[in-house]
């Protein structure tokens, strides 16, 4: 039995949810006011029979204990699993012991280095570094909180220190603290620099940033990638900012470490830094579980903006495209700083001014449309074409029809074309998307219905697993899932894997971000046989299986609605339930129509 099943067996959903919201018995079910949105009449239902919950109100969503804890505690699947495992007294299998031991050792040696650097900062040798911090208005409390330090000159000070402690120098090298030179001498990697320890989400020292103090280049060097440090997937100070981000429902991302420290020192604790890289998808992924609103504070300087814009274009477009697979949409807003000032200047001069700037951040598209217009020569048809080409995919992929329409109009105005002309170009994009989708039966394709039972058997759900196996086998077919949502998967581990796969886009990336709790499931699926499905028959087979998952999901929802109806017999049908019934019926009808249309003609 998998850990997920073990936990599901040991915990009762009514008990788990009662720990968060008071539930009232109502017929076969339990009801409450929805914990995820504000409402007067309870539309949140928990079914002890199905061990599921559903909000019939504004959220219009549901799931099991895992989804509930993920949403309520704002955590990823792995963390929800660990929390519930603890409650259930179930042990979660983890990574191989050697790997855990190695990582622990690397964290330990980093921690010792941070302590050593901090001691050096307070010694006579650290005077220049300390003066630099004082000049930038960073006080003693912040130095302590952020564990700032100084790596002394000479290239063997840390190594000597670690050697006297009998520390594992091989691990210090693996952690990026030491490095062998051409002659094979092991030397300190950082020397003569102000040291900024970079902590992971759990507050452990994962790496360092080192700032030069004598104007030498590069101004900053960071720890290279190590088993415990990957700057693409790190946001500086997220460990300290997480609770403020959650409370204030906004994360502010700046560029520099010193900006973050200045902000926190002035009680603006929802600020993190992007590690000198342009914002990566993985970094956005990190804050996504904490908040829906991300404000990116950009330098006024044009070159910097240009670089940021280019990187955002790429990563944000990818996110927009995949966001139907995500639990939450992320609203990215841009705050442009006044010319010639760094965030930390502004914060030190006036916190109110800083608050104003953050508050005045504009939605990403409101920033990007004019910025893109400046970049292309809109007096020529070619320039207009390129600007439209860059922006239309983002607009077309927007989930919100109202926003889509607004930006569509804004883009048409900016380009100086009519809506009709722009509409024509959308038509082409949509058409292109459709042409990529497989059409009609492939010769020699085995009908998936004979190979996959639609019924979940025992611990597994072959239909769901078939979809995942096929997608893991041929990730290039991810486009096929366009109209499907993770909620159509009944089993949480499958739902989660599907969500992560959509967000990741590639197997490499998936493996990178996959929580250890899902690794085993992932391995089993990737290793199991997919015959007789072939690459050629796969698109059709995946679509078929997904179609059936969708039908099943809709029927589940119908049943849930009917169950919730017998709560108060004879009572008038609440409006939201009535709406739910209507919408499920519509979807089912549509599903059958689509199914009928797509039937292979022989
Ligand atoms: Zn709700």
Coordinates of C-alpha atoms and ligand atoms in Angstrom, one line a residue:
X1 CA 0.0 0.0 0.0
X2 CA 1.3 3.5 -0.8
X3 CA 1.8 6.1 1.9
X4 CA -1.0 8.1 0.4
X5 CA -3.4 5.2 0.8
X6 CA -2.1 4.4 4.2
X7 CA -2.9 7.9 5.3
X8 CA -6.2 7.9 3.6
X9 CA -7.1 4.7 5.5
X10 CA -6.1 6.1 8.9
X11 CA -7.6 9.5 8.7
X12 CA -11.2 10.5 8.4
X13 CA -11.9 13.6 6.4
X14 CA -14.6 14.8 8.8
X15 CA -12.1 14.8 11.6
X16 CA -9.3 16.4 9.6
X17 CA -11.5 19.2 8.3
X18 CA -13.2 19.7 11.7
X19 CA -9.7 20.7 12.9
X20 CA -10.0 23.8 10.7
X21 CA -13.7 24.6 10.4
X22 CA -16.7 23.7 12.6
X23 CA -18.8 21.2 10.6
X24 CA -22.5 20.8 11.1
X25 CA -24.1 17.4 10.4
X26 CA -26.7 17.7 7.6
X27 CA -28.2 14.4 6.5
X28 CA -25.5 12.1 5.1
X29 CA -23.1 15.0 4.8
X30 CA -21.5 17.7 6.9
X31 CA -21.7 21.4 6.0
X32 CA -19.9 24.6 6.9
X33 CA -19.3 28.0 5.6
X34 CA -16.5 27.7 3.0
X35 CA -13.1 28.2 4.5
X36 CA -11.8 29.4 1.2
X37 CA -14.2 32.2 0.4
X38 CA -16.5 34.5 2.3
X39 CA -20.2 33.5 2.4
X40 CA -23.3 33.8 4.5
X41 CA -25.0 30.5 3.7
X42 CA -22.9 27.3 4.0
X43 CA -22.1 25.8 0.6
X44 CA -19.1 23.8 1.7
X45 CA -19.9 20.1 2.0
X46 CA -18.0 17.2 3.3
X47 CA -19.0 13.7 2.4
X48 CA -17.8 11.0 4.9
X49 CA -18.9 8.3 2.5
X50 CA -16.8 9.5 -0.4
X51 CA -14.2 11.1 1.9
X52 CA -14.4 14.2 -0.2
X53 CA -15.2 17.9 0.2
X54 CA -16.7 20.4 -2.3
X55 CA -17.5 24.0 -2.3
X56 CA -20.7 24.6 -4.3
X57 CA -20.2 28.4 -4.0
X58 CA -17.7 30.7 -5.5
X59 CA -14.8 28.2 -5.4
X60 CA -16.7 25.5 -7.3
X61 CA -14.0 23.1 -6.5
X62 CA -13.4 20.1 -4.3
X63 CA -11.1 17.2 -3.4
X64 CA -9.8 15.0 -0.6
X65 CA -7.9 15.5 2.6
X66 CA -4.7 16.2 0.7
X67 CA -6.1 18.9 -1.5
X68 CA -7.8 20.4 1.5
X69 CA -4.6 20.7 3.5
X70 CA -2.7 22.0 0.5
X71 CA -5.2 24.8 0.0
X72 CA -5.9 25.6 3.6
X73 CA -2.3 25.6 4.8
X74 CA -1.0 27.0 1.5
X75 CA 1.5 24.2 1.1
X76 CA 2.7 21.9 -1.7
X77 CA 1.6 18.3 -1.9
X78 CA 4.7 16.9 -0.3
X79 CA 4.3 19.1 2.8
X80 CA 0.6 18.3 3.1
X81 CA 1.5 14.6 2.9
X82 CA 4.1 15.0 5.6
X83 CA 1.7 16.9 7.9
X84 CA -1.1 14.4 7.4
X85 CA 1.4 11.5 7.8
X86 CA 2.4 12.9 11.2
X87 CA -1.2 13.1 12.3
X88 CA -1.9 9.6 11.1
X89 CA 1.3 8.2 12.5
X90 CA 2.5 7.0 9.1
X91 CA 6.1 7.0 8.2
X92 CA 7.0 8.7 5.0
X93 CA 9.7 6.9 3.0
X94 CA 12.4 9.3 2.1
X95 CA 15.5 9.7 -0.1
X96 CA 18.4 7.3 0.2
X97 CA 20.2 7.7 3.5
X98 CA 23.5 8.5 1.9
X99 CA 22.0 11.5 0.1
X100 CA 20.3 12.8 3.2
X101 CA 23.6 12.4 5.2
X102 CA 25.6 14.2 2.5
X103 CA 23.1 17.1 2.4
X104 CA 23.1 17.4 6.1
X105 CA 26.9 17.5 6.2
X106 CA 27.0 20.2 3.5
X107 CA 24.5 22.3 5.5
X108 CA 26.6 21.8 8.6
X109 CA 29.8 22.9 7.0
X110 CA 28.0 26.0 5.5
X111 CA 26.7 26.9 8.9
X112 CA 30.1 26.7 10.3
X113 CA 31.5 28.9 7.5
X114 CA 28.8 31.4 8.1
X115 CA 29.7 31.5 11.8
X116 CA 33.4 31.9 11.0
X117 CA 32.7 34.7 8.5
X118 CA 30.5 36.5 11.0
X119 CA 33.3 36.3 13.6
X120 CA 35.7 37.8 11.1
X121 CA 33.3 40.7 10.4
X122 CA 33.5 41.6 14.0
X123 CA 37.3 41.3 14.2
X124 CA 39.7 44.0 13.2
X125 CA 40.1 42.4 9.8
X126 CA 36.5 43.0 9.1
X127 CA 36.6 46.7 9.7
X128 CA 36.2 47.7 6.1
X129 CA 33.2 45.4 5.6
X130 CA 31.6 46.6 8.7
X131 CA 32.0 50.2 7.6
X132 CA 30.4 49.4 4.3
X133 CA 27.4 48.0 6.1
X134 CA 27.2 51.0 8.4
X135 CA 27.4 53.3 5.5
X136 CA 24.5 51.5 4.0
X137 CA 22.5 52.0 7.2
X138 CA 22.5 48.3 8.1
X139 CA 22.3 47.9 11.9
X140 CA 23.7 45.4 14.3
X141 CA 20.4 43.6 14.6
X142 CA 20.1 43.1 10.9
X143 CA 23.7 41.9 10.7
X144 CA 22.9 39.3 13.3
X145 CA 19.5 38.3 11.8
X146 CA 21.0 37.9 8.3
X147 CA 24.2 36.3 9.6
X148 CA 26.3 38.7 7.6
X149 CA 30.1 38.1 7.6
X150 CA 33.4 38.8 6.0
X151 CA 35.7 36.3 4.3
X152 CA 39.3 37.4 5.2
X153 CA 42.0 37.8 2.6
X154 CA 44.6 35.1 2.1
X155 CA 43.2 32.1 0.4
X156 CA 43.4 29.5 3.2
X157 CA 41.7 31.1 6.2
X158 CA 38.5 29.2 6.0
X159 CA 40.2 26.0 5.0
X160 CA 42.6 26.2 8.0
X161 CA 39.7 27.0 10.3
X162 CA 37.7 24.0 9.1
X163 CA 40.8 21.8 9.3
X164 CA 41.3 22.7 13.0
X165 CA 37.7 21.6 13.6
X166 CA 38.3 18.3 11.8
X167 CA 35.6 19.2 9.3
X168 CA 35.2 17.2 6.2
X169 CA 37.1 19.3 3.6
X170 CA 35.8 17.2 0.7
X171 CA 32.3 18.3 1.8
X172 CA 33.4 21.9 2.1
X173 CA 34.5 21.7 -1.5
X174 CA 31.3 20.1 -2.5
X175 CA 29.4 22.9 -0.8
X176 CA 31.4 25.4 -2.9
X177 CA 33.4 26.9 0.0
X178 CA 36.8 25.6 -1.1
X179 CA 38.1 25.0 -4.6
X180 CA 41.2 23.1 -6.0
X181 CA 43.5 25.3 -8.1
X182 CA 45.4 24.1 -11.1
X183 CA 48.2 22.7 -8.9
X184 CA 45.7 20.8 -6.9
X185 CA 46.0 23.1 -3.8
X186 CA 42.7 23.5 -2.0
X187 CA 42.0 27.1 -1.5
X188 CA 39.1 29.3 -0.2
X189 CA 36.6 30.2 -2.8
X190 CA 35.6 33.5 -1.2
X191 CA 38.2 35.9 0.2
X192 CA 38.2 39.6 0.9
X193 CA 34.4 39.9 0.5
X194 CA 31.4 40.8 2.4
X195 CA 29.5 37.5 2.9
X196 CA 25.8 37.1 2.7
X197 CA 24.6 33.6 3.6
X198 CA 21.7 32.4 1.5
X199 CA 19.2 30.3 3.5
X200 CA 16.8 27.8 2.1
X201 CA 13.1 27.7 3.0
X202 CA 13.8 25.9 6.2
X203 CA 16.4 28.4 7.3
X204 CA 19.5 26.3 6.6
X205 CA 22.6 27.9 5.0
X206 CA 22.5 26.6 1.4
X207 CA 25.0 28.9 -0.2
X208 CA 26.6 32.4 -0.1
X209 CA 26.8 35.6 -2.0
X210 CA 30.1 37.5 -1.7
X211 CA 30.3 41.2 -2.5
X212 CA 33.6 42.8 -3.4
X213 CA 34.6 45.7 -1.1
X214 CA 37.4 47.3 -3.1
X215 CA 35.6 47.9 -6.3
X216 CA 37.1 44.8 -7.9
X217 CA 35.0 42.8 -10.4
X218 CA 32.8 40.9 -10.3
X219 CA 30.9 42.9 -7.8
X220 CA 29.1 39.8 -6.6
X221 CA 30.0 36.1 -6.8
X222 CA 27.6 33.4 -5.6
X223 CA 28.2 29.8 -4.6
X224 CA 28.0 27.7 -7.8
X225 CA 25.4 25.0 -8.1
X226 CA 25.8 22.3 -5.4
X227 CA 23.7 19.4 -4.2
X228 CA 22.0 21.8 -1.8
X229 CA 22.1 25.1 -3.8
X230 CA 20.5 26.1 -7.1
X231 CA 20.2 29.8 -7.5
X232 CA 17.6 29.5 -10.2
X233 CA 15.3 27.9 -7.7
X234 CA 16.1 30.2 -4.8
X235 CA 14.7 33.5 -3.6
X236 CA 16.9 35.3 -1.1
X237 CA 15.3 35.7 2.4
X238 CA 12.2 33.7 1.5
X239 CA 12.6 31.9 4.8
X240 CA 12.2 35.2 6.6
X241 CA 9.6 36.7 4.3
X242 CA 7.2 33.8 4.0
X243 CA 4.9 34.6 6.8
X244 CA 4.7 38.3 5.9
X245 CA 4.1 37.4 2.2
X246 CA 1.2 35.2 3.3
X247 CA -0.3 37.8 5.7
X248 CA 0.0 40.7 3.3
X249 CA -0.9 38.6 0.3
X250 CA 1.9 40.1 -1.7
X251 CA 5.5 39.2 -2.4
X252 CA 7.9 42.0 -3.5
X253 CA 10.9 40.9 -5.5
X254 CA 13.9 43.1 -5.7
X255 CA 17.4 42.5 -7.2
X256 CA 19.9 43.0 -4.4
X257 CA 20.6 41.3 -1.1
X258 CA 21.1 44.7 0.5
X259 CA 17.8 45.9 -0.7
X260 CA 16.1 43.0 1.1
X261 CA 18.0 43.6 4.3
X262 CA 17.1 47.3 4.3
X263 CA 13.5 46.4 3.7
X264 CA 13.3 43.9 6.5
X265 CA 15.2 46.2 8.9
X266 CA 12.4 48.8 8.2
X267 CA 9.7 46.3 8.8
X268 CA 8.9 45.6 5.2
X269 CA 9.2 41.9 5.6
X270 CA 7.5 40.7 2.4
X271 CA 10.6 41.5 0.3
X272 CA 12.8 38.8 -1.3
X273 CA 15.6 39.0 -4.0
X274 CA 15.9 37.2 -7.2
X275 CA 19.6 36.2 -6.8
X276 CA 20.8 38.5 -9.6
X277 CA 19.2 36.3 -12.2
X278 CA 16.2 37.4 -14.1
X279 CA 13.1 36.0 -12.5
X280 CA 12.8 32.3 -13.3
X281 CA 9.8 30.1 -13.4
X282 CA 11.0 28.1 -10.5
X283 CA 11.3 31.2 -8.4
X284 CA 7.8 32.2 -9.2
X285 CA 6.8 28.6 -8.3
X286 CA 8.3 29.1 -4.9
X287 CA 6.1 32.1 -4.0
X288 CA 3.1 30.8 -5.7
X289 CA 2.1 28.7 -2.7
X290 CA 2.2 31.8 -0.5
X291 CA 0.5 34.4 -2.5
X292 CA -1.2 35.2 -5.7
X293 CA 0.3 38.6 -6.1
X294 CA 3.9 39.2 -7.0
X295 CA 5.3 42.7 -7.4
X296 CA 8.6 42.9 -9.3
X297 CA 10.5 46.1 -8.5
X298 CA 12.4 47.2 -11.5
X299 CA 15.3 49.7 -11.9
X300 CA 14.4 52.7 -13.9
X301 CA 17.5 52.1 -16.1
X302 CA 16.5 51.1 -19.6
X303 CA 19.1 48.4 -20.1
X304 CA 18.1 46.6 -17.0
X305 CA 14.5 46.8 -17.9
X306 CA 15.1 45.5 -21.4
X307 CA 16.9 42.5 -20.0
X308 CA 14.1 41.8 -17.4
X309 CA 11.5 42.3 -20.1
X310 CA 13.1 39.8 -22.3
X311 CA 13.4 37.1 -19.6
X312 CA 9.9 37.8 -18.4
X313 CA 8.5 37.4 -21.9
X314 CA 9.9 33.9 -22.1
X315 CA 9.2 32.7 -18.6
X316 CA 5.9 34.4 -18.2
X317 CA 4.5 33.2 -21.4
X318 CA 5.4 29.7 -20.5
X319 CA 3.6 30.2 -17.2
X320 CA 0.5 31.6 -18.8
X321 CA 0.4 28.8 -21.2
X322 CA 0.6 26.2 -18.4
X323 CA -1.4 27.9 -15.8
X324 CA -4.5 25.8 -16.3
X325 CA -2.5 23.1 -14.6
X326 CA -1.8 25.2 -11.6
X327 CA -3.8 25.6 -8.4
X328 CA -3.5 29.3 -8.4
X329 CA -3.0 31.9 -10.9
X330 CA -0.2 34.4 -10.2
X331 CA -0.8 38.0 -10.9
X332 CA 2.5 39.6 -11.7
X333 CA 2.7 43.4 -11.2
X334 CA 5.6 45.7 -12.1
X335 CA 6.8 48.6 -10.0
X336 CA 9.2 50.9 -11.7
X337 CA 11.6 52.6 -9.4
X338 CA 12.4 56.3 -9.8
X339 CA 15.4 57.0 -12.0
X340 CA 18.8 56.6 -10.3
X341 CA 17.6 55.1 -7.0
X342 CA 17.9 51.6 -5.5
X343 CA 15.2 50.1 -3.4
X344 CA 17.4 50.4 -0.3
X345 CA 17.9 54.2 -0.9
X346 CA 14.2 54.7 -1.1
X347 CA 13.4 52.6 1.9
X348 CA 16.0 54.4 4.0
X349 CA 14.8 57.8 2.9
X350 CA 11.1 57.1 3.3
X351 CA 9.2 53.9 4.0
X352 CA 6.0 55.6 2.9
X353 CA 7.5 56.3 -0.4
X354 CA 8.4 52.7 -0.8
X355 CA 4.9 51.6 0.1
X356 CA 3.5 54.0 -2.5
X357 CA 5.8 52.6 -5.2
X358 CA 4.8 49.0 -4.3
X359 CA 1.1 50.0 -4.3
X360 CA 1.3 51.7 -7.6
X361 CA 2.6 48.6 -9.4
X362 CA 0.8 47.9 -12.6
X363 CA -0.3 44.6 -14.0
X364 CA 2.3 42.9 -16.1
X365 CA 0.4 43.4 -19.3
X366 CA -0.1 47.1 -18.7
X367 CA 3.7 47.4 -18.4
X368 CA 4.6 45.1 -21.2
X369 CA 2.3 46.5 -24.0
X370 CA 3.8 50.0 -23.9
X371 CA 7.3 48.6 -23.3
X372 CA 7.0 46.3 -26.3
X373 CA 5.6 49.2 -28.4
X374 CA 8.7 51.2 -27.6
X375 CA 10.9 48.3 -28.6
X376 CA 9.4 47.8 -32.1
X377 CA 9.0 50.4 -34.8
X378 CA 5.3 50.7 -35.0
X379 CA 5.3 52.9 -38.0
X380 CA 6.0 49.9 -40.2
X381 CA 3.8 46.9 -40.8
X382 CA 6.7 44.6 -39.9
X383 CA 7.2 46.3 -36.5
X384 CA 3.5 46.0 -35.8
X385 CA 3.5 42.4 -36.8
X386 CA 6.4 41.6 -34.5
X387 CA 4.9 43.4 -31.5
X388 CA 1.5 41.6 -32.1
X389 CA 3.3 38.3 -32.5
X390 CA 5.1 38.8 -29.1
X391 CA 2.0 39.8 -27.3
X392 CA -0.9 37.9 -28.8
X393 CA 0.0 34.5 -27.5
X394 CA 0.0 35.9 -23.9
X395 CA -3.4 37.6 -24.4
X396 CA -5.0 34.6 -26.1
X397 CA -3.9 32.3 -23.3
X398 CA -5.5 34.5 -20.6
X399 CA -8.1 32.6 -18.6
X400 CA -10.1 35.7 -17.8
X401 CA -12.3 36.8 -20.7
X402 CA -12.8 40.3 -19.4
X403 CA -9.1 40.9 -19.1
X404 CA -8.5 39.3 -22.4
X405 CA -10.9 41.7 -24.0
X406 CA -9.4 44.7 -22.2
X407 CA -5.8 43.9 -23.4
X408 CA -7.0 43.0 -26.8
X409 CA -8.4 46.5 -27.1
X410 CA -5.3 48.1 -25.6
X411 CA -3.1 46.3 -28.0
X412 CA -5.2 47.3 -31.0
X413 CA -5.0 50.9 -29.9
X414 CA -1.3 50.8 -29.3
X415 CA -0.6 49.2 -32.7
X416 CA -3.0 51.6 -34.4
X417 CA -5.0 48.8 -36.0
X418 CA -8.7 47.9 -35.8
X419 CA -10.0 45.1 -33.6
X420 CA -11.0 43.3 -36.7
X421 CA -7.5 43.3 -38.1
X422 CA -6.2 42.0 -34.8
X423 CA -9.0 39.5 -34.5
X424 CA -7.9 38.1 -37.9
X425 CA -4.4 37.5 -36.5
X426 CA -5.9 35.6 -33.4
X427 CA -7.9 33.4 -35.8
X428 CA -4.6 32.4 -37.3
X429 CA -3.0 31.6 -34.0
X430 CA -6.0 29.5 -32.9
X431 CA -5.9 27.7 -36.1
X432 CA -2.2 27.0 -35.8
X433 CA -2.9 25.6 -32.3
X434 CA -5.6 23.3 -33.6
X435 CA -3.5 22.0 -36.4
X436 CA -1.0 20.8 -34.0
X437 CA -3.5 18.5 -32.4
X438 CA -3.9 15.1 -33.8
X439 CA -7.0 14.5 -35.9
X440 CA -8.7 11.2 -36.7
X441 CA -7.7 7.7 -35.9
X442 CA -4.1 6.6 -36.7
X443 CA -3.6 3.5 -38.8
X444 CA -2.9 0.6 -36.5
X445 CA -3.9 2.4 -33.4
X446 CA -5.2 0.1 -30.8
X447 CA -8.4 1.5 -29.3
X448 CA -7.4 2.5 -25.8
X449 CA -10.8 1.4 -24.4
X450 CA -9.8 -2.3 -24.8
X451 CA -6.5 -1.8 -23.0
X452 CA -7.6 0.4 -20.1
X453 CA -10.3 -0.4 -17.6
X454 CA -12.2 2.7 -16.6
X455 CA -12.8 1.3 -13.2
X456 CA -10.3 2.0 -10.5
X457 CA -9.1 -1.2 -9.1
X458 CA -7.8 -1.6 -5.6
X459 CA -5.1 0.9 -4.9
X460 CA -4.7 2.0 -8.4
X461 CA -6.6 3.8 -11.1
X462 CA -5.5 2.3 -14.4
X463 CA -7.2 5.0 -16.5
X464 CA -5.4 7.8 -14.7
X465 CA -2.2 5.9 -14.7
X466 CA -2.4 5.3 -18.4
X467 CA -2.6 9.0 -19.1
X468 CA 0.3 9.7 -16.8
X469 CA 2.4 6.9 -18.2
X470 CA 1.8 8.0 -21.8
X471 CA 2.6 11.6 -21.0
X472 CA 5.7 10.7 -19.1
X473 CA 6.7 8.5 -22.0
X474 CA 6.0 11.1 -24.7
X475 CA 6.1 14.5 -22.9
X476 CA 5.9 16.2 -26.3
X477 CA 2.3 15.2 -26.4
X478 CA 1.4 17.6 -23.5
X479 CA -0.5 19.8 -25.8
X480 CA -3.1 17.1 -26.1
X481 CA -4.3 17.8 -22.6
X482 CA -5.3 21.4 -23.4
X483 CA -8.9 21.2 -22.2
X484 CA -8.4 19.1 -19.2
X485 CA -7.9 20.1 -15.5
X486 CA -6.1 18.2 -12.8
X487 CA -9.4 18.0 -10.9
X488 CA -10.5 15.3 -13.3
X489 CA -8.1 12.9 -11.6
X490 CA -9.6 11.3 -8.6
X491 CA -6.5 10.1 -6.9
X492 CA -4.4 12.9 -5.3
X493 CA -1.0 11.5 -6.2
X494 CA -2.1 11.3 -9.8
X495 CA -3.6 14.7 -9.7
X496 CA -0.5 16.1 -8.2
X497 CA 1.8 14.4 -10.7
X498 CA -0.4 15.7 -13.6
X499 CA -0.3 19.2 -12.2
X500 CA 3.5 19.1 -11.7
X501 CA 4.0 17.7 -15.2
X502 CA 2.0 20.5 -16.8
X503 CA 3.8 23.1 -14.8
X504 CA 7.2 21.6 -15.6
X505 CA 6.7 21.0 -19.3
X506 CA 9.7 18.6 -19.5
X507 CA 10.7 15.4 -17.7
X508 CA 14.0 17.0 -16.6
X509 CA 12.2 19.9 -15.0
X510 CA 9.6 17.6 -13.5
X511 CA 12.3 15.5 -11.8
X512 CA 13.9 18.7 -10.6
X513 CA 10.8 20.0 -8.9
X514 CA 9.3 16.7 -7.9
X515 CA 8.8 16.3 -4.2
X516 CA 10.4 13.2 -2.8
X517 CA 7.0 12.0 -1.7
X518 CA 6.0 11.5 -5.3
X519 CA 9.3 10.3 -6.6
X520 CA 8.5 6.6 -6.0
X521 CA 5.1 6.9 -7.8
X522 CA 6.9 8.7 -10.6
X523 CA 9.5 6.0 -11.0
X524 CA 7.0 3.3 -11.0
X525 CA 5.0 5.0 -13.7
X526 CA 8.0 5.8 -15.9
X527 CA 9.3 2.2 -15.6
X528 CA 6.1 0.4 -16.3
X529 CA 5.1 -0.9 -19.7
X530 CA 3.0 1.2 -22.0
X531 CA 2.3 -1.5 -24.7
X532 CA 0.4 -1.9 -26.9
X533 CA 0.2 1.9 -27.3
X534 CA 2.6 3.3 -29.7
X535 CA 3.9 6.8 -30.3
X536 CA 1.6 7.0 -33.3
X537 CA -1.5 5.9 -31.5
X538 CA -0.7 7.7 -28.3
X539 CA -2.3 11.1 -28.9
X540 CA -5.6 9.6 -29.7
X541 CA -5.4 7.1 -26.8
X542 CA -4.5 9.9 -24.3
X543 CA -7.4 12.0 -25.5
X544 CA -9.8 9.1 -25.2
X545 CA -8.7 8.3 -21.7
X546 CA -8.8 12.0 -20.7
X547 CA -12.3 12.3 -22.2
X548 CA -13.4 9.4 -20.0
X549 CA -11.8 10.8 -16.9
X550 CA -13.7 14.0 -17.6
X551 CA -17.0 12.2 -17.9
X552 CA -16.3 10.3 -14.8
X553 CA -15.4 13.5 -12.9
X554 CA -18.7 15.2 -14.1
X555 CA -20.7 12.2 -13.0
X556 CA -18.9 12.3 -9.6
X557 CA -19.9 15.9 -9.3
X558 CA -23.5 15.1 -10.2
X559 CA -23.6 12.5 -7.5
X560 CA -22.1 14.9 -5.0
X561 CA -24.8 17.4 -5.9
X562 CA -27.6 14.9 -5.5
X563 CA -26.2 13.8 -2.2
X564 CA -26.0 17.3 -0.9
X565 CA -29.7 17.7 -2.0
X566 CA -31.0 15.2 0.4
X567 CA -29.7 17.2 3.3
X568 CA -32.9 19.1 3.8
X569 CA -35.7 17.4 2.0
X570 CA -38.3 19.7 0.6
X571 CA -36.1 22.8 1.2
X572 CA -35.9 25.2 -1.7
X573 CA -32.9 24.5 -3.9
X574 CA -30.1 26.9 -3.0
X575 CA -29.1 29.1 -6.0
X576 CA -25.5 27.9 -6.1
X577 CA -26.6 24.2 -6.2
X578 CA -29.0 25.0 -8.9
X579 CA -26.2 26.7 -10.9
X580 CA -23.9 23.7 -10.2
X581 CA -26.5 21.3 -11.6
X582 CA -27.0 23.4 -14.7
X583 CA -23.3 23.8 -15.3
X584 CA -22.6 20.1 -14.9
X585 CA -25.4 19.2 -17.1
X586 CA -24.2 21.5 -19.8
X587 CA -20.7 20.1 -19.5
X588 CA -21.9 16.6 -19.7
X589 CA -24.0 17.3 -22.7
X590 CA -21.1 19.1 -24.4
X591 CA -18.8 16.2 -23.5
X592 CA -21.1 13.7 -25.2
X593 CA -21.3 15.9 -28.2
X594 CA -17.6 16.3 -28.5
X595 CA -17.2 12.6 -27.8
X596 CA -19.7 11.8 -30.6
X597 CA -18.0 14.2 -33.0
X598 CA -14.6 12.7 -32.3
X599 CA -15.7 9.1 -32.8
X600 CA -13.5 7.7 -35.5
X601 CA -15.3 7.3 -38.7
X602 CA -14.8 4.0 -40.4
Ligands
LIG1 ZN1 -15.8 28.2 -1.5

